[in-house]
mmCIF file of C-alpha atoms in Angstrom:
data_model
loop_
_atom_site.group_PDB
_atom_site.id
_atom_site.type_symbol
_atom_site.label_atom_id
_atom_site.label_comp_id
_atom_site.label_asym_id
_atom_site.label_seq_id
_atom_site.Cartn_x
_atom_site.Cartn_y
_atom_site.Cartn_z
ATOM 1 C CA UNK A 1 0.000 0.000 0.000
ATOM 2 C CA UNK A 2 2.973 2.311 0.618
ATOM 3 C CA UNK A 3 3.446 4.741 -2.265
ATOM 4 C CA UNK A 4 7.152 5.600 -1.917
ATOM 5 C CA UNK A 5 9.190 3.261 0.228
ATOM 6 C CA UNK A 6 12.811 3.562 1.259
ATOM 7 C CA UNK A 7 15.045 0.991 2.872
ATOM 8 C CA UNK A 8 16.608 0.968 5.325
ATOM 9 C CA UNK A 9 14.850 3.443 7.602
ATOM 10 C CA UNK A 10 17.920 3.706 9.819
ATOM 11 C CA UNK A 11 21.532 3.203 8.795
ATOM 12 C CA UNK A 12 24.406 3.434 11.255
ATOM 13 C CA UNK A 13 27.867 2.780 9.895
ATOM 14 C CA UNK A 14 31.488 3.741 10.224
ATOM 15 C CA UNK A 15 33.425 6.330 8.313
ATOM 16 C CA UNK A 16 34.982 4.992 5.142
ATOM 17 C CA UNK A 17 32.346 2.340 4.487
ATOM 18 C CA UNK A 18 30.238 2.038 1.335
ATOM 19 C CA UNK A 19 26.465 1.845 1.686
ATOM 20 C CA UNK A 20 23.335 1.871 -0.462
ATOM 21 C CA UNK A 21 19.821 3.174 0.101
ATOM 22 C CA UNK A 22 16.981 1.767 -1.971
ATOM 23 C CA UNK A 23 13.821 3.505 -3.106
ATOM 24 C CA UNK A 24 10.758 2.124 -4.830
ATOM 25 C CA UNK A 25 7.500 3.772 -5.854
ATOM 26 C CA UNK A 26 4.259 2.068 -6.873
ATOM 27 C CA UNK A 27 2.492 5.199 -8.124
ATOM 28 C CA UNK A 28 3.354 4.708 -11.778
ATOM 29 C CA UNK A 29 5.403 7.922 -11.769
ATOM 30 C CA UNK A 30 8.148 8.489 -14.326
ATOM 31 C CA UNK A 31 10.320 10.904 -12.319
ATOM 32 C CA UNK A 32 12.186 10.164 -9.104
ATOM 33 C CA UNK A 33 14.404 12.260 -6.821
ATOM 34 C CA UNK A 34 16.852 12.119 -3.949
ATOM 35 C CA UNK A 35 16.945 14.872 -1.327
ATOM 36 C CA UNK A 36 19.190 15.474 1.666
ATOM 37 C CA UNK A 37 17.757 17.035 4.815
ATOM 38 C CA UNK A 38 20.457 18.545 6.955
ATOM 39 C CA UNK A 39 20.447 19.400 10.639
ATOM 40 C CA UNK A 40 18.675 22.689 9.949
ATOM 41 C CA UNK A 41 15.819 20.768 8.334
ATOM 42 C CA UNK A 42 16.444 22.187 4.876
ATOM 43 C CA UNK A 43 15.648 19.725 2.092
ATOM 44 C CA UNK A 44 18.068 20.090 -0.799
ATOM 45 C CA UNK A 45 17.721 18.218 -4.050
ATOM 46 C CA UNK A 46 20.605 15.955 -5.010
ATOM 47 C CA UNK A 47 19.492 14.041 -8.101
ATOM 48 C CA UNK A 48 16.490 13.639 -10.344
ATOM 49 C CA UNK A 49 15.757 10.938 -12.901
ATOM 50 C CA UNK A 50 13.075 10.966 -15.581
ATOM 51 C CA UNK A 51 12.383 7.663 -17.327
ATOM 52 C CA UNK A 52 15.710 6.343 -15.995
ATOM 53 C CA UNK A 53 17.618 9.326 -17.404
ATOM 54 C CA UNK A 54 19.512 11.707 -15.123
ATOM 55 C CA UNK A 55 18.041 15.219 -15.445
ATOM 56 C CA UNK A 56 19.251 16.972 -12.292
ATOM 57 C CA UNK A 57 22.661 16.491 -10.713
ATOM 58 C CA UNK A 58 23.312 19.126 -8.115
ATOM 59 C CA UNK A 59 26.721 19.862 -6.645
ATOM 60 C CA UNK A 60 27.103 16.559 -4.890
ATOM 61 C CA UNK A 61 30.409 14.754 -4.248
ATOM 62 C CA UNK A 62 31.022 12.033 -6.794
ATOM 63 C CA UNK A 63 31.076 9.569 -3.899
ATOM 64 C CA UNK A 64 27.291 9.676 -4.337
ATOM 65 C CA UNK A 65 26.064 7.680 -7.321
ATOM 66 C CA UNK A 66 22.387 7.205 -8.133
ATOM 67 C CA UNK A 67 21.203 4.219 -10.119
ATOM 68 C CA UNK A 68 17.796 3.767 -11.729
ATOM 69 C CA UNK A 69 17.267 0.209 -12.979
ATOM 70 C CA UNK A 70 13.699 1.064 -14.016
ATOM 71 C CA UNK A 71 11.179 3.860 -13.634
ATOM 72 C CA UNK A 72 9.937 2.532 -10.308
ATOM 73 C CA UNK A 73 13.319 2.378 -8.592
ATOM 74 C CA UNK A 74 16.027 4.905 -7.772
ATOM 75 C CA UNK A 75 18.825 3.720 -5.535
ATOM 76 C CA UNK A 76 21.574 5.806 -3.964
ATOM 77 C CA UNK A 77 25.041 4.384 -3.431
ATOM 78 C CA UNK A 78 27.540 6.230 -1.275
ATOM 79 C CA UNK A 79 31.248 5.404 -1.282
ATOM 80 C CA UNK A 80 33.792 6.232 1.421
ATOM 81 C CA UNK A 81 31.263 7.653 3.864
ATOM 82 C CA UNK A 82 32.280 10.786 5.755
ATOM 83 C CA UNK A 83 31.020 12.320 8.989
ATOM 84 C CA UNK A 84 29.359 15.125 7.046
ATOM 85 C CA UNK A 85 27.174 12.616 5.216
ATOM 86 C CA UNK A 86 25.112 12.126 8.366
ATOM 87 C CA UNK A 87 21.622 13.336 7.505
ATOM 88 C CA UNK A 88 18.162 12.174 6.560
ATOM 89 C CA UNK A 89 17.863 11.231 2.894
ATOM 90 C CA UNK A 90 14.465 11.386 1.224
ATOM 91 C CA UNK A 91 13.354 9.766 -1.977
ATOM 92 C CA UNK A 92 10.436 11.251 -3.917
ATOM 93 C CA UNK A 93 8.560 10.692 -7.146
ATOM 94 C CA UNK A 94 6.240 12.642 -9.425
ATOM 95 C CA UNK A 95 4.251 12.254 -12.604
ATOM 96 C CA UNK A 96 6.192 14.273 -15.116
ATOM 97 C CA UNK A 97 8.939 16.769 -14.429
ATOM 98 C CA UNK A 98 7.409 20.183 -14.171
ATOM 99 C CA UNK A 99 5.030 21.610 -11.645
ATOM 100 C CA UNK A 100 3.733 18.296 -10.477
ATOM 101 C CA UNK A 101 3.389 17.399 -6.803
ATOM 102 C CA UNK A 102 6.143 15.201 -5.474
ATOM 103 C CA UNK A 103 5.389 12.312 -3.148
ATOM 104 C CA UNK A 104 8.013 11.528 -0.546
ATOM 105 C CA UNK A 105 9.156 8.438 1.275
ATOM 106 C CA UNK A 106 9.647 8.480 5.048
ATOM 107 C CA UNK A 107 13.393 8.988 4.829
ATOM 108 C CA UNK A 108 16.547 7.100 5.688
ATOM 109 C CA UNK A 109 18.399 8.328 8.747
ATOM 110 C CA UNK A 110 22.096 7.886 8.079
ATOM 111 C CA UNK A 111 24.496 8.193 11.005
ATOM 112 C CA UNK A 112 28.253 7.988 10.516
ATOM 113 C CA UNK A 113 30.324 6.965 13.506
ATOM 114 C CA UNK B 1 18.183 30.781 -1.754
ATOM 115 C CA UNK B 2 15.049 31.181 0.343
ATOM 116 C CA UNK B 3 12.209 32.638 -1.672
ATOM 117 C CA UNK B 4 9.554 32.443 1.026
ATOM 118 C CA UNK B 5 9.070 33.810 4.529
ATOM 119 C CA UNK B 6 6.905 32.071 7.112
ATOM 120 C CA UNK B 7 6.367 32.593 10.838
ATOM 121 C CA UNK B 8 8.401 30.024 12.773
ATOM 122 C CA UNK B 9 5.496 28.778 14.858
ATOM 123 C CA UNK B 10 1.737 29.040 15.357
ATOM 124 C CA UNK B 11 -0.911 27.566 17.622
ATOM 125 C CA UNK B 12 -4.482 26.699 16.686
ATOM 126 C CA UNK B 13 -7.379 25.379 18.761
ATOM 127 C CA UNK B 14 -8.713 22.000 17.721
ATOM 128 C CA UNK B 15 -11.741 22.333 15.468
ATOM 129 C CA UNK B 16 -10.920 25.892 14.439
ATOM 130 C CA UNK B 17 -9.512 27.010 11.123
ATOM 131 C CA UNK B 18 -5.732 27.230 10.918
ATOM 132 C CA UNK B 19 -4.501 30.049 8.667
ATOM 133 C CA UNK B 20 -0.841 29.790 7.774
ATOM 134 C CA UNK B 21 0.649 32.812 5.989
ATOM 135 C CA UNK B 22 3.526 32.908 3.557
ATOM 136 C CA UNK B 23 5.300 35.815 1.874
ATOM 137 C CA UNK B 24 6.888 35.308 -1.531
ATOM 138 C CA UNK B 25 7.423 38.860 -2.744
ATOM 139 C CA UNK B 26 9.988 37.899 -5.413
ATOM 140 C CA UNK B 27 7.841 35.252 -7.084
ATOM 141 C CA UNK B 28 8.015 35.320 -10.869
ATOM 142 C CA UNK B 29 5.199 34.783 -13.328
ATOM 143 C CA UNK B 30 5.771 31.095 -14.011
ATOM 144 C CA UNK B 31 6.416 30.013 -10.447
ATOM 145 C CA UNK B 32 3.861 28.012 -8.512
ATOM 146 C CA UNK B 33 3.209 28.124 -4.784
ATOM 147 C CA UNK B 34 3.328 24.694 -3.142
ATOM 148 C CA UNK B 35 2.478 23.665 0.395
ATOM 149 C CA UNK B 36 3.853 20.574 2.089
ATOM 150 C CA UNK B 37 3.851 19.442 5.677
ATOM 151 C CA UNK B 38 6.146 17.182 7.610
ATOM 152 C CA UNK B 39 5.174 15.288 10.699
ATOM 153 C CA UNK B 40 8.061 14.200 12.871
ATOM 154 C CA UNK B 41 9.935 11.164 11.496
ATOM 155 C CA UNK B 42 7.898 11.107 8.272
ATOM 156 C CA UNK B 43 8.544 12.420 4.802
ATOM 157 C CA UNK B 44 7.042 15.667 3.495
ATOM 158 C CA UNK B 45 3.390 15.282 2.545
ATOM 159 C CA UNK B 46 1.952 17.205 -0.391
ATOM 160 C CA UNK B 47 -1.020 19.406 0.538
ATOM 161 C CA UNK B 48 -1.890 21.756 -2.308
ATOM 162 C CA UNK B 49 -0.420 24.015 -4.970
ATOM 163 C CA UNK B 50 -1.529 26.892 -7.177
ATOM 164 C CA UNK B 51 -0.395 29.514 -9.657
ATOM 165 C CA UNK B 52 -2.705 32.497 -9.240
ATOM 166 C CA UNK B 53 -6.226 31.249 -8.628
ATOM 167 C CA UNK B 54 -7.409 30.103 -5.238
ATOM 168 C CA UNK B 55 -7.415 26.332 -4.910
ATOM 169 C CA UNK B 56 -9.277 23.883 -2.697
ATOM 170 C CA UNK B 57 -8.953 20.162 -2.187
ATOM 171 C CA UNK B 58 -9.953 17.660 0.445
ATOM 172 C CA UNK B 59 -7.137 18.718 2.750
ATOM 173 C CA UNK B 60 -6.988 22.484 2.553
ATOM 174 C CA UNK B 61 -7.588 25.733 0.701
ATOM 175 C CA UNK B 62 -4.935 27.974 -0.796
ATOM 176 C CA UNK B 63 -5.600 31.684 -1.084
ATOM 177 C CA UNK B 64 -3.149 33.620 -3.271
ATOM 178 C CA UNK B 65 -3.244 37.419 -3.302
ATOM 179 C CA UNK B 66 -3.891 39.176 -6.575
ATOM 180 C CA UNK B 67 -0.299 40.429 -6.800
ATOM 181 C CA UNK B 68 0.876 36.886 -5.924
ATOM 182 C CA UNK B 69 3.302 38.205 -3.333
ATOM 183 C CA UNK B 70 1.736 36.260 -0.510
ATOM 184 C CA UNK B 71 -0.542 33.325 0.149
ATOM 185 C CA UNK B 72 -2.401 31.646 2.981
ATOM 186 C CA UNK B 73 -2.941 27.975 3.583
ATOM 187 C CA UNK B 74 -6.224 27.269 5.357
ATOM 188 C CA UNK B 75 -6.948 24.057 7.215
ATOM 189 C CA UNK B 76 -10.692 24.495 7.773
ATOM 190 C CA UNK B 77 -11.115 22.338 10.892
ATOM 191 C CA UNK B 78 -7.758 21.619 12.491
ATOM 192 C CA UNK B 79 -7.320 18.310 14.286
ATOM 193 C CA UNK B 80 -4.539 17.107 16.558
ATOM 194 C CA UNK B 81 -3.159 15.106 13.626
ATOM 195 C CA UNK B 82 -2.546 18.365 11.756
ATOM 196 C CA UNK B 83 0.271 19.237 14.175
ATOM 197 C CA UNK B 84 3.295 19.389 11.881
ATOM 198 C CA UNK B 85 5.812 21.690 10.212
ATOM 199 C CA UNK B 86 4.238 23.365 7.170
ATOM 200 C CA UNK B 87 6.429 24.444 4.283
ATOM 201 C CA UNK B 88 5.515 27.063 1.706
ATOM 202 C CA UNK B 89 7.594 26.596 -1.427
ATOM 203 C CA UNK B 90 7.883 28.614 -4.601
ATOM 204 C CA UNK B 91 8.784 26.454 -7.518
ATOM 205 C CA UNK B 92 9.446 27.208 -11.147
ATOM 206 C CA UNK B 93 10.013 25.060 -14.177
ATOM 207 C CA UNK B 94 13.430 24.028 -12.938
ATOM 208 C CA UNK B 95 11.922 21.197 -10.937
ATOM 209 C CA UNK B 96 13.738 22.209 -7.774
ATOM 210 C CA UNK B 97 12.353 22.324 -4.281
ATOM 211 C CA UNK B 98 13.858 24.486 -1.588
ATOM 212 C CA UNK B 99 12.296 23.709 1.758
ATOM 213 C CA UNK B 100 13.031 26.514 4.194
ATOM 214 C CA UNK B 101 12.417 26.328 7.915
ATOM 215 C CA UNK B 102 8.613 26.322 7.633
ATOM 216 C CA UNK B 103 5.963 27.018 10.276
ATOM 217 C CA UNK B 104 5.596 24.642 13.186
ATOM 218 C CA UNK B 105 1.845 24.368 13.750
ATOM 219 C CA UNK B 106 0.626 23.041 17.086
ATOM 220 C CA UNK B 107 -3.052 22.149 17.363
ATOM 221 C CA UNK B 108 -4.173 22.492 20.940
ATOM 222 C CA UNK B 109 -6.969 20.323 22.387
#
């Protein structure tokens, strides 16, 4: 029944490790996004994919690599995790790219030790 | 980056209308006004959006001033479950969302 689901919900790991966060949507949307919410609660877009094609790639370290195997999935892989990567990461999806409401998952809380 | 200004917090009595203001004086002609809310430990939830006409859906109403420099989100009968942080966002064709600090709404029994 869940529209946009992310796994895991919590991720605690050590600096230097590589980790992945998965996102799946069952809304039939063709556009998916990754956002980072920092300690000040600002949500900043990181990546956006439309029909599996990358359309937005903000200034994000290349340690972050999104992968979209199909329109319903957008995974985020992070290499060599750093302390500053600790945040809540949100996945979202929308129907079309422009001026359409985005539907968010419940977030993945990443903590780097 | 912030294009909107909202009060940091508001209280509303349960069952009364909650009116949440937002200033967006630098909004341009093709930018929409979106409202989202975020309840602790959940993802942002879409509420409503509009360009220049007032909008209403099952959750809320959006009133946009004629000059489009401000708007008000109205929750007609606030319940305790409406306690959340409400974000007013101005969004153009660039498909970007900038969530500012929002308004923390507390519905009081």
